[in-house]
Structure formats: structure tokens, C-alpha cells
Amino acid sequence: MTRVFNFSAGPATLPESVLRQAADEMLDWRGSGMSVMEMSHRGKEFISIHAEAERLLRELLGVPANYKVLFLQGGAIGENAIVPMNMLRGHASADYIDTGEWSKKSIKEAKKYCKVNVAASSEAGGYASVPPRETWKLDPDAAYVHICSNETIGGVEYHWTPDTGDVPLVADMSSNFMSRPVDVSRYGLIYGGAQKNVGPAGVTMVIVRDDLIGQALPITPSAFDYKIQADNDSMFNTPPTYTIYIAGLVFNWIKAQGGLKAMEAHNRKKAAVLYDHLETTSFFYNPVAREDRSLMNVPFKLRDESLDEAFLKGAQARGMVQLKGHRSVGGMRASIYNAMPIEGVVALVEYMKEFEVSHG
Ligand SMILES: *Cc1c(COP(=O)(O)O)cnc(C)c1O
């Protein structure tokens, strides 16, 4: 068996030990005689798996008691609609900060449900930074302020938590969720899909302050009403059981690595290997402002784009896959989530050096 270094932006690489454990437990989960996939979501076995996943998530992130943790379906793109449906709470508008492709998608979808005020945007600068807080034109009557904490395509990440006063801060954390500690109490709501740092695709995690729920728009589908799901322990409808199980194993793995502080240190070290190299060469470049560079997704381009194909082919031959940039921006992108070992990043940089010598 040969495993590659998989730089996919998502679904993404998972810790090998988690995959091995899942394989060991595939046919018979801990003496139950069943695969987790075959269990009733209402049976005691799965209820314990679900409770353990939630317990670990709460422990790792330090989620305060007045926040609900929901495991839902629909993905972060689903949440782009579900958030306004649940969070408008009688308000007519919401503020959105536009930092790239994913914020743009959130804005477009929210416009179906409310007036959207784009309170700041880095579009004019080619989405190469996070607009400084003092430039944001926030509306004190907005229902919430929405940010994308890590732009998976552009490689732009918030390394600070915006202060939005009494207006709840809402964050799409899909691609940096569980990659570092977060002060959950600074947020009204955090959401994210699992398939970047946490598990396979299929579960969407929502962490929401409990005083903000219970006022969903009447059109909200019941399965996407946070209050109904919270009252039913995320089991108003069948939850994505197997994905929740794997997420629980990944949380356990994060804990064994030393928790989120250790995860952050590991992620910083990996990102530095790649960014430091990008600083030393003009053969490759990354357009993002230094202080806003993502620890998770590192887009980079070859100055000579005609070499892109050769670069990708050579990477593939060395067991490094999924380095092609998003179709909307081109170039390369190395996604280096929690489960990417530092050896993968070192191998990539070695290859970049070799490629530059042979093609520069
Ligand atoms: C991957 C991603 C999404 C999309 O999630 P889906 O599961 O496809 O709905 C949304 N936002 C961000 C920031 C992402 O990285």
C-alpha cells in the first residue's frame, strides 16, 4: 500500500491512525456485531458515539455551556441560507465582510432572505488581505456580522477576532475549524463542514449561542431550524451517522496530539516551511498580504504559467496530488490541514526547489 501526500482542499487527507481504527471497527463496532453505518441513530450505541463526539468537540474548543452544538446536513453552502433564516430575528438586514470567493457565495445566498450590507470588501485589492476592522462600515441594527474566517480558495485567514459590539459575529469556519484554539464566546454562531479538518463530507457543525435561536423565519425547513434541532439533540431527522463517528475519532486524535494549541503550533510550523520558501524565490509567488496568509490553504503561482502542467505532473510522479489551484484562480494550491504531516510540506518544498533548478 502506498499513501500519497494529498493536498486536496476538501474532502481532504485524514489522519492515518483514524482510518486504521475505522477499518478495524468496520464490521463490528466494539462488540456490537454491527458497523456504525448499520446502527439506528436512536440506538444506545450510536447515541454514545454522538455524545462522545459532542463532548470532545466541546472540550477541545472550550465551548461555553450556553452554546448549542449541532451536527446537521447541508454543508456550509446550505448554511449560507440556513443562517439568515435562523438568525435574522426580526431584523431586516445583515452585515457581511467580503474577503473572497466563499464570502461572495454567502452574500449571494443571504440576499434571498434579507438586505445584505457589504460592510467591507477586499475585492479591489484582488482579495489579497482581510480589510482592517477600522474600515468596516457596520450597521448597529444588523442582525449579525458574517465573516469567512479562512478563504479556502484565496488563502486569506483572519488571525484576529473582530469586535462587533452587541451585534453577533457569525463565522464560516469550514476550512480552519479545529485547526487552532478559538474563543467561542466572541461569536454568536460558528459553522463549518467537516471535510477539511474534521472528517469525511456529510456533517455540518453549528455552534450557536442559545439566546439567538428560536426565532427562525416561518419558511425555515424544520430540519434546518436550529431550535428544533437543538431540542432534539440534532436528531430531528437522521443525522449523518458515519461522518459523526469519524469526526469523533478525529477529535480524539486531535486530543492525543495535545489539543488545539498543539495543533496550531504544528500548523504554524508546516505553513512556515512553505511560506519561507516562497519568500526566497521569484520563480513561485503568493499574492496574499503576509499578516493575512492562511495556515491551511497556500495558493501559489508559477511566474511562467506554461510550466503549470509539468509542475503538476512531476508532483504526481513523486506522490504529491491535488495541487492544482481552484479553477476560478488557477495556479497551485497546497492545502495543509491538521492531518497533513510536516513531511508532506517538506517534500513539496524540496520538489519546488528541484523544479526551479531544472526549469528556471
Ligand atoms: C468547503 C467550503 C464551503 C463549502 O462547503 P460545502 O460542504 O460544499 O457546502 C464553504 N465555505 C468554506 C469556507 C469552505 O472552505
mmCIF file of C-alpha atoms and ligand atoms in Angstrom:
data_model
loop_
_atom_site.group_PDB
_atom_site.id
_atom_site.type_symbol
_atom_site.label_atom_id
_atom_site.label_comp_id
_atom_site.label_asym_id
_atom_site.label_seq_id
_atom_site.Cartn_x
_atom_site.Cartn_y
_atom_site.Cartn_z
ATOM 1 C CA MET A 1 0.000 0.000 0.000
ATOM 2 C CA THR A 2 1.257 3.457 -0.895
ATOM 3 C CA ARG A 3 -0.380 6.541 0.520
ATOM 4 C CA VAL A 4 0.204 9.821 -1.266
ATOM 5 C CA PHE A 5 0.638 13.282 0.203
ATOM 6 C CA ASN A 6 -2.830 14.596 -0.557
ATOM 7 C CA PHE A 7 -3.002 18.391 -0.746
ATOM 8 C CA SER A 8 -6.718 18.441 -1.593
ATOM 9 C CA ALA A 9 -8.737 21.430 -0.340
ATOM 10 C CA GLY A 10 -11.583 19.123 0.646
ATOM 11 C CA PRO A 11 -12.622 16.408 1.071
ATOM 12 C CA ALA A 12 -9.101 16.221 2.401
ATOM 13 C CA THR A 13 -6.493 13.991 3.940
ATOM 14 C CA LEU A 14 -7.372 12.314 7.257
ATOM 15 C CA PRO A 15 -5.056 11.020 9.989
ATOM 16 C CA GLU A 16 -3.895 7.538 9.015
ATOM 17 C CA SER A 17 -4.490 6.228 12.548
ATOM 18 C CA VAL A 18 -8.139 7.295 12.305
ATOM 19 C CA LEU A 19 -8.565 5.450 9.013
ATOM 20 C CA ARG A 20 -6.953 2.351 10.519
ATOM 21 C CA GLN A 21 -9.203 2.458 13.554
ATOM 22 C CA ALA A 22 -12.271 2.880 11.347
ATOM 23 C CA ALA A 23 -11.089 -0.091 9.274
ATOM 24 C CA ASP A 24 -10.622 -2.223 12.402
ATOM 25 C CA GLU A 25 -14.095 -1.318 13.634
ATOM 26 C CA MET A 26 -15.764 -1.538 10.230
ATOM 27 C CA LEU A 27 -17.559 -4.875 10.599
ATOM 28 C CA ASP A 28 -18.036 -4.963 14.338
ATOM 29 C CA TRP A 29 -18.039 -1.759 16.331
ATOM 30 C CA ARG A 30 -16.769 -2.658 19.805
ATOM 31 C CA GLY A 31 -18.651 -5.917 20.190
ATOM 32 C CA SER A 32 -21.960 -4.606 18.872
ATOM 33 C CA GLY A 33 -21.801 -7.003 15.905
ATOM 34 C CA MET A 34 -22.588 -4.093 13.590
ATOM 35 C CA SER A 35 -20.847 -1.462 11.550
ATOM 36 C CA VAL A 36 -21.528 2.089 12.724
ATOM 37 C CA MET A 37 -23.129 2.575 9.303
ATOM 38 C CA GLU A 38 -25.746 -0.029 10.131
ATOM 39 C CA MET A 39 -26.787 1.320 13.515
ATOM 40 C CA SER A 40 -30.042 3.013 14.329
ATOM 41 C CA HIS A 41 -29.365 6.623 15.196
ATOM 42 C CA ARG A 42 -31.695 6.118 18.141
ATOM 43 C CA GLY A 43 -29.938 3.026 19.492
ATOM 44 C CA LYS A 44 -27.740 3.243 22.585
ATOM 45 C CA GLU A 45 -24.562 2.519 20.611
ATOM 46 C CA PHE A 46 -24.928 5.416 18.227
ATOM 47 C CA ILE A 47 -26.243 7.750 20.913
ATOM 48 C CA SER A 48 -22.991 7.118 22.798
ATOM 49 C CA ILE A 49 -20.907 7.788 19.658
ATOM 50 C CA HIS A 50 -22.762 11.049 19.051
ATOM 51 C CA ALA A 51 -22.488 12.155 22.677
ATOM 52 C CA GLU A 52 -18.755 11.404 22.711
ATOM 53 C CA ALA A 53 -18.178 13.421 19.508
ATOM 54 C CA GLU A 54 -20.021 16.388 21.006
ATOM 55 C CA ARG A 55 -18.227 16.044 24.344
ATOM 56 C CA LEU A 56 -14.812 16.048 22.657
ATOM 57 C CA LEU A 57 -15.693 18.989 20.419
ATOM 58 C CA ARG A 58 -16.832 20.976 23.478
ATOM 59 C CA GLU A 59 -13.733 20.023 25.428
ATOM 60 C CA LEU A 60 -11.264 20.840 22.643
ATOM 61 C CA LEU A 61 -12.804 24.189 21.751
ATOM 62 C CA GLY A 62 -13.856 25.086 25.289
ATOM 63 C CA VAL A 63 -17.441 25.697 24.179
ATOM 64 C CA PRO A 64 -19.325 27.603 26.920
ATOM 65 C CA ALA A 65 -22.402 25.914 28.417
ATOM 66 C CA ASN A 66 -24.785 28.467 26.880
ATOM 67 C CA TYR A 67 -23.897 27.357 23.364
ATOM 68 C CA LYS A 68 -25.607 24.551 21.450
ATOM 69 C CA VAL A 69 -23.539 22.204 19.318
ATOM 70 C CA LEU A 70 -25.476 20.823 16.348
ATOM 71 C CA PHE A 71 -24.471 18.168 13.826
ATOM 72 C CA LEU A 72 -26.520 18.864 10.722
ATOM 73 C CA GLN A 73 -26.586 18.171 6.995
ATOM 74 C CA GLY A 74 -26.497 20.561 4.066
ATOM 75 C CA GLY A 75 -22.875 21.693 4.183
ATOM 76 C CA ALA A 76 -21.606 25.224 4.616
ATOM 77 C CA ILE A 77 -23.289 26.173 1.362
ATOM 78 C CA GLY A 78 -26.576 25.048 2.905
ATOM 79 C CA GLU A 79 -25.745 27.182 5.940
ATOM 80 C CA ASN A 80 -25.437 30.223 3.688
ATOM 81 C CA ALA A 81 -29.253 30.088 3.534
ATOM 82 C CA ILE A 82 -29.904 28.459 6.905
ATOM 83 C CA VAL A 83 -28.001 31.151 8.815
ATOM 84 C CA PRO A 84 -30.149 34.092 7.663
ATOM 85 C CA MET A 85 -33.331 32.027 8.046
ATOM 86 C CA ASN A 86 -32.470 31.410 11.693
ATOM 87 C CA MET A 87 -30.505 34.475 12.651
ATOM 88 C CA LEU A 88 -32.460 37.463 11.276
ATOM 89 C CA ARG A 89 -34.622 37.525 14.424
ATOM 90 C CA GLY A 90 -36.877 40.319 13.205
ATOM 91 C CA HIS A 91 -34.023 42.371 11.743
ATOM 92 C CA ALA A 92 -34.225 43.467 8.100
ATOM 93 C CA SER A 93 -30.562 43.262 7.229
ATOM 94 C CA ALA A 94 -27.229 41.623 7.971
ATOM 95 C CA ASP A 95 -23.641 42.823 7.547
ATOM 96 C CA TYR A 96 -21.195 40.746 5.522
ATOM 97 C CA ILE A 97 -17.451 41.121 5.146
ATOM 98 C CA ASP A 98 -16.281 40.183 1.672
ATOM 99 C CA THR A 99 -12.840 38.565 1.608
ATOM 100 C CA GLY A 100 -13.125 36.286 -1.407
ATOM 101 C CA GLU A 101 -14.946 33.506 -3.208
ATOM 102 C CA TRP A 102 -16.577 31.962 -0.146
ATOM 103 C CA SER A 103 -17.790 35.250 1.316
ATOM 104 C CA LYS A 104 -19.192 36.138 -2.104
ATOM 105 C CA LYS A 105 -21.184 32.898 -2.130
ATOM 106 C CA SER A 106 -22.509 33.605 1.370
ATOM 107 C CA ILE A 107 -23.529 37.122 0.348
ATOM 108 C CA LYS A 108 -25.289 35.977 -2.801
ATOM 109 C CA GLU A 109 -27.340 33.406 -0.924
ATOM 110 C CA ALA A 110 -28.207 35.674 2.018
ATOM 111 C CA LYS A 111 -29.663 38.206 -0.437
ATOM 112 C CA LYS A 112 -32.553 35.805 -0.996
ATOM 113 C CA TYR A 113 -33.609 36.279 2.622
ATOM 114 C CA CYS A 114 -32.619 39.785 3.701
ATOM 115 C CA LYS A 115 -30.982 43.021 2.807
ATOM 116 C CA VAL A 116 -27.226 42.494 2.774
ATOM 117 C CA ASN A 117 -24.847 45.291 3.649
ATOM 118 C CA VAL A 118 -21.323 44.553 2.473
ATOM 119 C CA ALA A 119 -19.624 46.380 5.332
ATOM 120 C CA ALA A 120 -16.100 45.893 3.957
ATOM 121 C CA SER A 121 -14.513 44.208 0.971
ATOM 122 C CA SER A 122 -11.018 43.428 -0.200
ATOM 123 C CA GLU A 123 -12.155 42.858 -3.781
ATOM 124 C CA ALA A 124 -10.434 45.994 -5.107
ATOM 125 C CA GLY A 125 -7.114 44.611 -3.883
ATOM 126 C CA GLY A 126 -7.717 41.248 -5.553
ATOM 127 C CA TYR A 127 -8.780 39.618 -2.283
ATOM 128 C CA ALA A 128 -5.211 39.546 -1.035
ATOM 129 C CA SER A 129 -5.964 40.636 2.542
ATOM 130 C CA VAL A 130 -8.546 40.995 5.302
ATOM 131 C CA PRO A 131 -9.943 44.540 5.448
ATOM 132 C CA PRO A 132 -8.778 46.165 8.715
ATOM 133 C CA ARG A 133 -11.505 46.377 11.333
ATOM 134 C CA GLU A 134 -11.426 50.187 11.417
ATOM 135 C CA THR A 135 -12.548 50.316 7.769
ATOM 136 C CA TRP A 136 -15.709 48.256 8.355
ATOM 137 C CA LYS A 137 -18.973 50.179 7.993
ATOM 138 C CA LEU A 138 -21.116 48.197 10.396
ATOM 139 C CA ASP A 139 -24.814 48.821 10.932
ATOM 140 C CA PRO A 140 -25.799 48.700 14.617
ATOM 141 C CA ASP A 141 -29.256 47.394 13.583
ATOM 142 C CA ALA A 142 -27.873 44.465 11.583
ATOM 143 C CA ALA A 143 -28.980 41.007 12.665
ATOM 144 C CA TYR A 144 -25.382 39.783 12.650
ATOM 145 C CA VAL A 145 -21.963 40.334 11.064
ATOM 146 C CA HIS A 146 -20.818 37.479 8.839
ATOM 147 C CA ILE A 147 -17.194 36.640 8.097
ATOM 148 C CA CYS A 148 -15.407 33.767 6.410
ATOM 149 C CA SER A 149 -12.569 33.074 8.848
ATOM 150 C CA ASN A 150 -10.470 31.314 6.219
ATOM 151 C CA GLU A 151 -10.912 31.785 2.486
ATOM 152 C CA THR A 152 -10.134 28.310 1.219
ATOM 153 C CA ILE A 153 -9.614 29.414 -2.384
ATOM 154 C CA GLY A 154 -7.777 32.710 -1.883
ATOM 155 C CA GLY A 155 -5.718 31.544 1.101
ATOM 156 C CA VAL A 156 -6.664 34.517 3.292
ATOM 157 C CA GLU A 157 -7.223 33.918 7.007
ATOM 158 C CA TYR A 158 -8.245 36.071 9.977
ATOM 159 C CA HIS A 159 -5.575 35.883 12.639
ATOM 160 C CA TRP A 160 -7.685 38.073 14.943
ATOM 161 C CA THR A 161 -11.267 38.076 16.145
ATOM 162 C CA PRO A 162 -13.309 41.089 15.058
ATOM 163 C CA ASP A 163 -15.118 43.035 17.744
ATOM 164 C CA THR A 164 -18.693 43.648 16.593
ATOM 165 C CA GLY A 165 -20.106 45.013 19.830
ATOM 166 C CA ASP A 166 -23.632 43.818 20.575
ATOM 167 C CA VAL A 167 -24.201 42.524 17.061
ATOM 168 C CA PRO A 168 -23.474 38.775 16.979
ATOM 169 C CA LEU A 169 -20.460 37.684 14.974
ATOM 170 C CA VAL A 170 -21.147 34.743 12.629
ATOM 171 C CA ALA A 171 -18.257 32.840 11.046
ATOM 172 C CA ASP A 172 -17.978 30.306 8.273
ATOM 173 C CA MET A 173 -15.040 28.353 9.720
ATOM 174 C CA SER A 174 -15.284 25.428 7.305
ATOM 175 C CA SER A 175 -11.625 25.401 6.415
ATOM 176 C CA ASN A 176 -9.942 26.359 9.681
ATOM 177 C CA PHE A 177 -12.330 24.804 12.191
ATOM 178 C CA MET A 178 -10.372 22.825 14.829
ATOM 179 C CA SER A 179 -7.030 23.980 13.441
ATOM 180 C CA ARG A 180 -6.313 26.254 16.432
ATOM 181 C CA PRO A 181 -7.961 27.492 19.630
ATOM 182 C CA VAL A 182 -10.950 29.819 19.217
ATOM 183 C CA ASP A 183 -12.634 31.952 21.873
ATOM 184 C CA VAL A 184 -16.151 30.745 21.128
ATOM 185 C CA SER A 185 -17.664 33.347 23.483
ATOM 186 C CA ARG A 186 -16.693 36.066 20.981
ATOM 187 C CA TYR A 187 -19.051 34.549 18.405
ATOM 188 C CA GLY A 188 -22.819 34.282 18.121
ATOM 189 C CA LEU A 189 -22.501 31.410 15.702
ATOM 190 C CA ILE A 190 -19.762 29.309 14.141
ATOM 191 C CA TYR A 191 -20.416 26.875 11.327
ATOM 192 C CA GLY A 192 -18.404 24.617 9.087
ATOM 193 C CA GLY A 193 -18.456 21.469 7.024
ATOM 194 C CA ALA A 194 -16.392 18.531 8.248
ATOM 195 C CA GLN A 195 -14.470 17.689 5.118
ATOM 196 C CA LYS A 196 -11.466 19.973 5.651
ATOM 197 C CA ASN A 197 -10.094 19.301 9.145
ATOM 198 C CA VAL A 198 -12.600 17.055 10.838
ATOM 199 C CA GLY A 199 -13.766 14.104 8.763
ATOM 200 C CA PRO A 200 -15.469 12.988 5.584
ATOM 201 C CA ALA A 201 -18.080 15.178 3.882
ATOM 202 C CA GLY A 202 -21.622 14.970 5.187
ATOM 203 C CA VAL A 203 -21.833 16.649 8.563
ATOM 204 C CA THR A 204 -22.083 20.378 9.159
ATOM 205 C CA MET A 205 -21.194 21.580 12.615
ATOM 206 C CA VAL A 206 -23.028 24.562 14.071
ATOM 207 C CA ILE A 207 -22.134 26.150 17.408
ATOM 208 C CA VAL A 208 -24.696 28.762 18.362
ATOM 209 C CA ARG A 209 -25.371 30.860 21.454
ATOM 210 C CA ASP A 210 -28.655 29.662 22.862
ATOM 211 C CA ASP A 211 -30.359 33.080 23.214
ATOM 212 C CA LEU A 212 -30.090 33.554 19.432
ATOM 213 C CA ILE A 213 -32.230 30.584 18.455
ATOM 214 C CA GLY A 214 -35.992 30.079 18.430
ATOM 215 C CA GLN A 215 -36.905 32.894 16.057
ATOM 216 C CA ALA A 216 -36.424 31.244 12.669
ATOM 217 C CA LEU A 217 -38.356 32.571 9.680
ATOM 218 C CA PRO A 218 -41.630 30.645 9.167
ATOM 219 C CA ILE A 219 -40.343 29.356 5.821
ATOM 220 C CA THR A 220 -37.371 27.604 7.505
ATOM 221 C CA PRO A 221 -37.415 23.851 6.861
ATOM 222 C CA SER A 222 -37.869 22.115 10.227
ATOM 223 C CA ALA A 223 -34.698 20.070 9.692
ATOM 224 C CA PHE A 224 -32.791 23.358 9.443
ATOM 225 C CA ASP A 225 -34.432 25.150 12.351
ATOM 226 C CA TYR A 226 -31.677 25.387 14.986
ATOM 227 C CA LYS A 227 -34.178 25.411 17.858
ATOM 228 C CA ILE A 228 -35.945 22.272 16.665
ATOM 229 C CA GLN A 229 -32.627 20.510 16.101
ATOM 230 C CA ALA A 230 -31.259 21.674 19.462
ATOM 231 C CA ASP A 231 -34.375 20.422 21.250
ATOM 232 C CA ASN A 232 -33.908 17.054 19.535
ATOM 233 C CA ASP A 233 -30.137 16.643 20.091
ATOM 234 C CA SER A 234 -29.614 17.053 16.311
ATOM 235 C CA MET A 235 -31.842 14.034 15.731
ATOM 236 C CA PHE A 236 -34.985 15.698 14.424
ATOM 237 C CA ASN A 237 -34.072 13.850 11.249
ATOM 238 C CA THR A 238 -31.496 11.121 10.726
ATOM 239 C CA PRO A 239 -28.067 12.675 11.234
ATOM 240 C CA PRO A 240 -25.071 11.678 9.056
ATOM 241 C CA THR A 241 -24.139 8.938 11.496
ATOM 242 C CA TYR A 242 -20.946 7.564 9.978
ATOM 243 C CA THR A 243 -19.469 11.014 9.441
ATOM 244 C CA ILE A 244 -20.192 11.942 13.058
ATOM 245 C CA TYR A 245 -18.421 8.755 14.141
ATOM 246 C CA ILE A 246 -15.303 9.600 12.101
ATOM 247 C CA ALA A 247 -15.386 13.206 13.351
ATOM 248 C CA GLY A 248 -15.363 11.801 16.895
ATOM 249 C CA LEU A 249 -12.285 9.713 16.070
ATOM 250 C CA VAL A 250 -10.591 12.784 14.589
ATOM 251 C CA PHE A 251 -11.400 14.827 17.722
ATOM 252 C CA ASN A 252 -9.826 12.073 19.778
ATOM 253 C CA TRP A 253 -6.761 12.195 17.537
ATOM 254 C CA ILE A 254 -6.522 15.988 17.984
ATOM 255 C CA LYS A 255 -6.708 15.496 21.744
ATOM 256 C CA ALA A 256 -3.932 12.899 21.575
ATOM 257 C CA GLN A 257 -1.771 15.391 19.623
ATOM 258 C CA GLY A 258 -2.077 17.750 22.591
ATOM 259 C CA GLY A 259 -5.289 19.609 21.709
ATOM 260 C CA LEU A 260 -5.812 22.731 19.653
ATOM 261 C CA LYS A 261 -2.799 24.668 20.963
ATOM 262 C CA ALA A 262 -0.518 21.861 19.820
ATOM 263 C CA MET A 263 -2.456 21.618 16.552
ATOM 264 C CA GLU A 264 -1.872 25.326 15.955
ATOM 265 C CA ALA A 265 1.846 25.044 16.670
ATOM 266 C CA HIS A 266 2.093 22.115 14.239
ATOM 267 C CA ASN A 267 0.115 24.031 11.596
ATOM 268 C CA ARG A 268 2.244 27.166 12.016
ATOM 269 C CA LYS A 269 5.409 25.151 11.620
ATOM 270 C CA LYS A 270 4.157 23.500 8.439
ATOM 271 C CA ALA A 271 2.911 26.749 6.893
ATOM 272 C CA ALA A 272 6.237 28.450 7.695
ATOM 273 C CA VAL A 273 8.154 25.811 5.725
ATOM 274 C CA LEU A 274 6.162 26.676 2.616
ATOM 275 C CA TYR A 275 5.819 30.449 3.061
ATOM 276 C CA ASP A 276 9.510 30.815 3.962
ATOM 277 C CA HIS A 277 10.406 29.118 0.735
ATOM 278 C CA LEU A 278 8.011 31.320 -1.239
ATOM 279 C CA GLU A 279 9.823 34.350 0.222
ATOM 280 C CA THR A 280 13.179 33.187 -1.143
ATOM 281 C CA THR A 281 12.164 32.622 -4.758
ATOM 282 C CA SER A 282 10.677 34.693 -7.551
ATOM 283 C CA PHE A 283 10.003 31.595 -9.630
ATOM 284 C CA PHE A 284 6.883 30.988 -7.494
ATOM 285 C CA TYR A 285 4.793 33.616 -5.722
ATOM 286 C CA ASN A 286 1.913 34.020 -3.316
ATOM 287 C CA PRO A 287 -0.088 37.250 -3.606
ATOM 288 C CA VAL A 288 -1.541 37.353 -0.074
ATOM 289 C CA ALA A 289 -0.501 40.010 2.488
ATOM 290 C CA ARG A 290 1.915 38.395 4.945
ATOM 291 C CA GLU A 291 -0.177 39.018 8.059
ATOM 292 C CA ASP A 292 -3.306 37.504 6.483
ATOM 293 C CA ARG A 293 -1.814 34.363 4.977
ATOM 294 C CA SER A 294 -3.734 31.172 5.640
ATOM 295 C CA LEU A 295 -2.154 28.392 7.666
ATOM 296 C CA MET A 296 -4.489 25.954 5.932
ATOM 297 C CA ASN A 297 -4.531 26.756 2.221
ATOM 298 C CA VAL A 298 -1.448 28.083 0.484
ATOM 299 C CA PRO A 299 -2.132 29.230 -3.080
ATOM 300 C CA PHE A 300 0.928 29.897 -5.195
ATOM 301 C CA LYS A 301 1.634 30.533 -8.844
ATOM 302 C CA LEU A 302 4.491 29.851 -11.177
ATOM 303 C CA ARG A 303 5.584 33.102 -12.857
ATOM 304 C CA ASP A 304 5.611 31.145 -16.090
ATOM 305 C CA GLU A 305 2.165 29.567 -16.246
ATOM 306 C CA SER A 306 3.143 27.448 -19.240
ATOM 307 C CA LEU A 307 5.032 25.268 -16.742
ATOM 308 C CA ASP A 308 1.932 24.516 -14.624
ATOM 309 C CA GLU A 309 1.199 21.182 -16.269
ATOM 310 C CA ALA A 310 4.795 19.990 -15.984
ATOM 311 C CA PHE A 311 4.870 21.014 -12.325
ATOM 312 C CA LEU A 312 1.711 19.065 -11.529
ATOM 313 C CA LYS A 313 2.880 16.002 -13.459
ATOM 314 C CA GLY A 314 6.193 15.946 -11.630
ATOM 315 C CA ALA A 315 4.440 16.320 -8.284
ATOM 316 C CA GLN A 316 2.128 13.418 -9.091
ATOM 317 C CA ALA A 317 5.104 11.268 -10.011
ATOM 318 C CA ARG A 318 6.554 11.985 -6.542
ATOM 319 C CA GLY A 319 3.334 11.023 -4.779
ATOM 320 C CA MET A 320 2.018 14.555 -4.220
ATOM 321 C CA VAL A 321 -1.508 15.043 -5.515
ATOM 322 C CA GLN A 322 -4.308 17.599 -5.733
ATOM 323 C CA LEU A 323 -2.023 20.608 -6.002
ATOM 324 C CA LYS A 324 -3.926 22.251 -8.831
ATOM 325 C CA GLY A 325 -5.400 25.610 -7.792
ATOM 326 C CA HIS A 326 -9.127 26.264 -7.802
ATOM 327 C CA ARG A 327 -10.475 26.683 -11.328
ATOM 328 C CA SER A 328 -11.508 30.283 -10.562
ATOM 329 C CA VAL A 329 -7.944 31.425 -9.788
ATOM 330 C CA GLY A 330 -5.653 28.895 -11.487
ATOM 331 C CA GLY A 331 -2.088 28.233 -10.376
ATOM 332 C CA MET A 332 -1.403 25.871 -7.479
ATOM 333 C CA ARG A 333 -2.826 25.439 -4.027
ATOM 334 C CA ALA A 334 -1.421 23.322 -1.242
ATOM 335 C CA SER A 335 -3.984 22.591 1.437
ATOM 336 C CA ILE A 336 -2.129 21.601 4.567
ATOM 337 C CA TYR A 337 -4.835 20.854 7.096
ATOM 338 C CA ASN A 338 -4.281 19.274 10.521
ATOM 339 C CA ALA A 339 -3.748 15.786 9.139
ATOM 340 C CA MET A 340 -1.043 16.766 6.627
ATOM 341 C CA PRO A 341 2.261 15.676 8.161
ATOM 342 C CA ILE A 342 5.185 18.088 8.040
ATOM 343 C CA GLU A 343 6.999 15.532 5.857
ATOM 344 C CA GLY A 344 4.452 16.291 3.122
ATOM 345 C CA VAL A 345 5.230 20.012 3.190
ATOM 346 C CA VAL A 346 8.982 19.404 3.303
ATOM 347 C CA ALA A 347 8.692 17.048 0.310
ATOM 348 C CA LEU A 348 6.717 19.683 -1.578
ATOM 349 C CA VAL A 349 9.307 22.394 -0.936
ATOM 350 C CA GLU A 350 12.149 20.038 -1.940
ATOM 351 C CA TYR A 351 10.309 19.361 -5.172
ATOM 352 C CA MET A 352 9.700 23.085 -5.769
ATOM 353 C CA LYS A 353 13.436 23.719 -5.397
ATOM 354 C CA GLU A 354 14.320 20.893 -7.778
ATOM 355 C CA PHE A 355 11.745 22.053 -10.299
ATOM 356 C CA GLU A 356 13.062 25.598 -10.195
ATOM 357 C CA VAL A 357 16.619 24.395 -10.810
ATOM 358 C CA SER A 358 15.580 22.266 -13.780
ATOM 359 C CA HIS A 359 13.133 24.788 -15.321
ATOM 360 C CA GLY A 360 14.271 28.194 -14.035
HETATM 361 C C1 LIG B 1 -15.537 23.970 1.581
HETATM 362 C C2 LIG B 1 -16.147 25.266 1.993
HETATM 363 C C3 LIG B 1 -17.508 25.530 1.844
HETATM 364 C C4 LIG B 1 -18.440 24.586 1.123
HETATM 365 O O1 LIG B 1 -18.924 23.585 1.886
HETATM 366 P P1 LIG B 1 -19.961 22.523 1.283
HETATM 367 O O2 LIG B 1 -19.778 21.370 2.181
HETATM 368 O O3 LIG B 1 -19.568 22.231 -0.126
HETATM 369 O O4 LIG B 1 -21.314 23.118 1.390
HETATM 370 C C5 LIG B 1 -17.995 26.743 2.301
HETATM 371 N N1 LIG B 1 -17.197 27.636 2.884
HETATM 372 C C6 LIG B 1 -15.874 27.424 3.038
HETATM 373 C C7 LIG B 1 -15.026 28.463 3.692
HETATM 374 C C8 LIG B 1 -15.319 26.235 2.593
HETATM 375 O O5 LIG B 1 -13.995 26.007 2.738
#
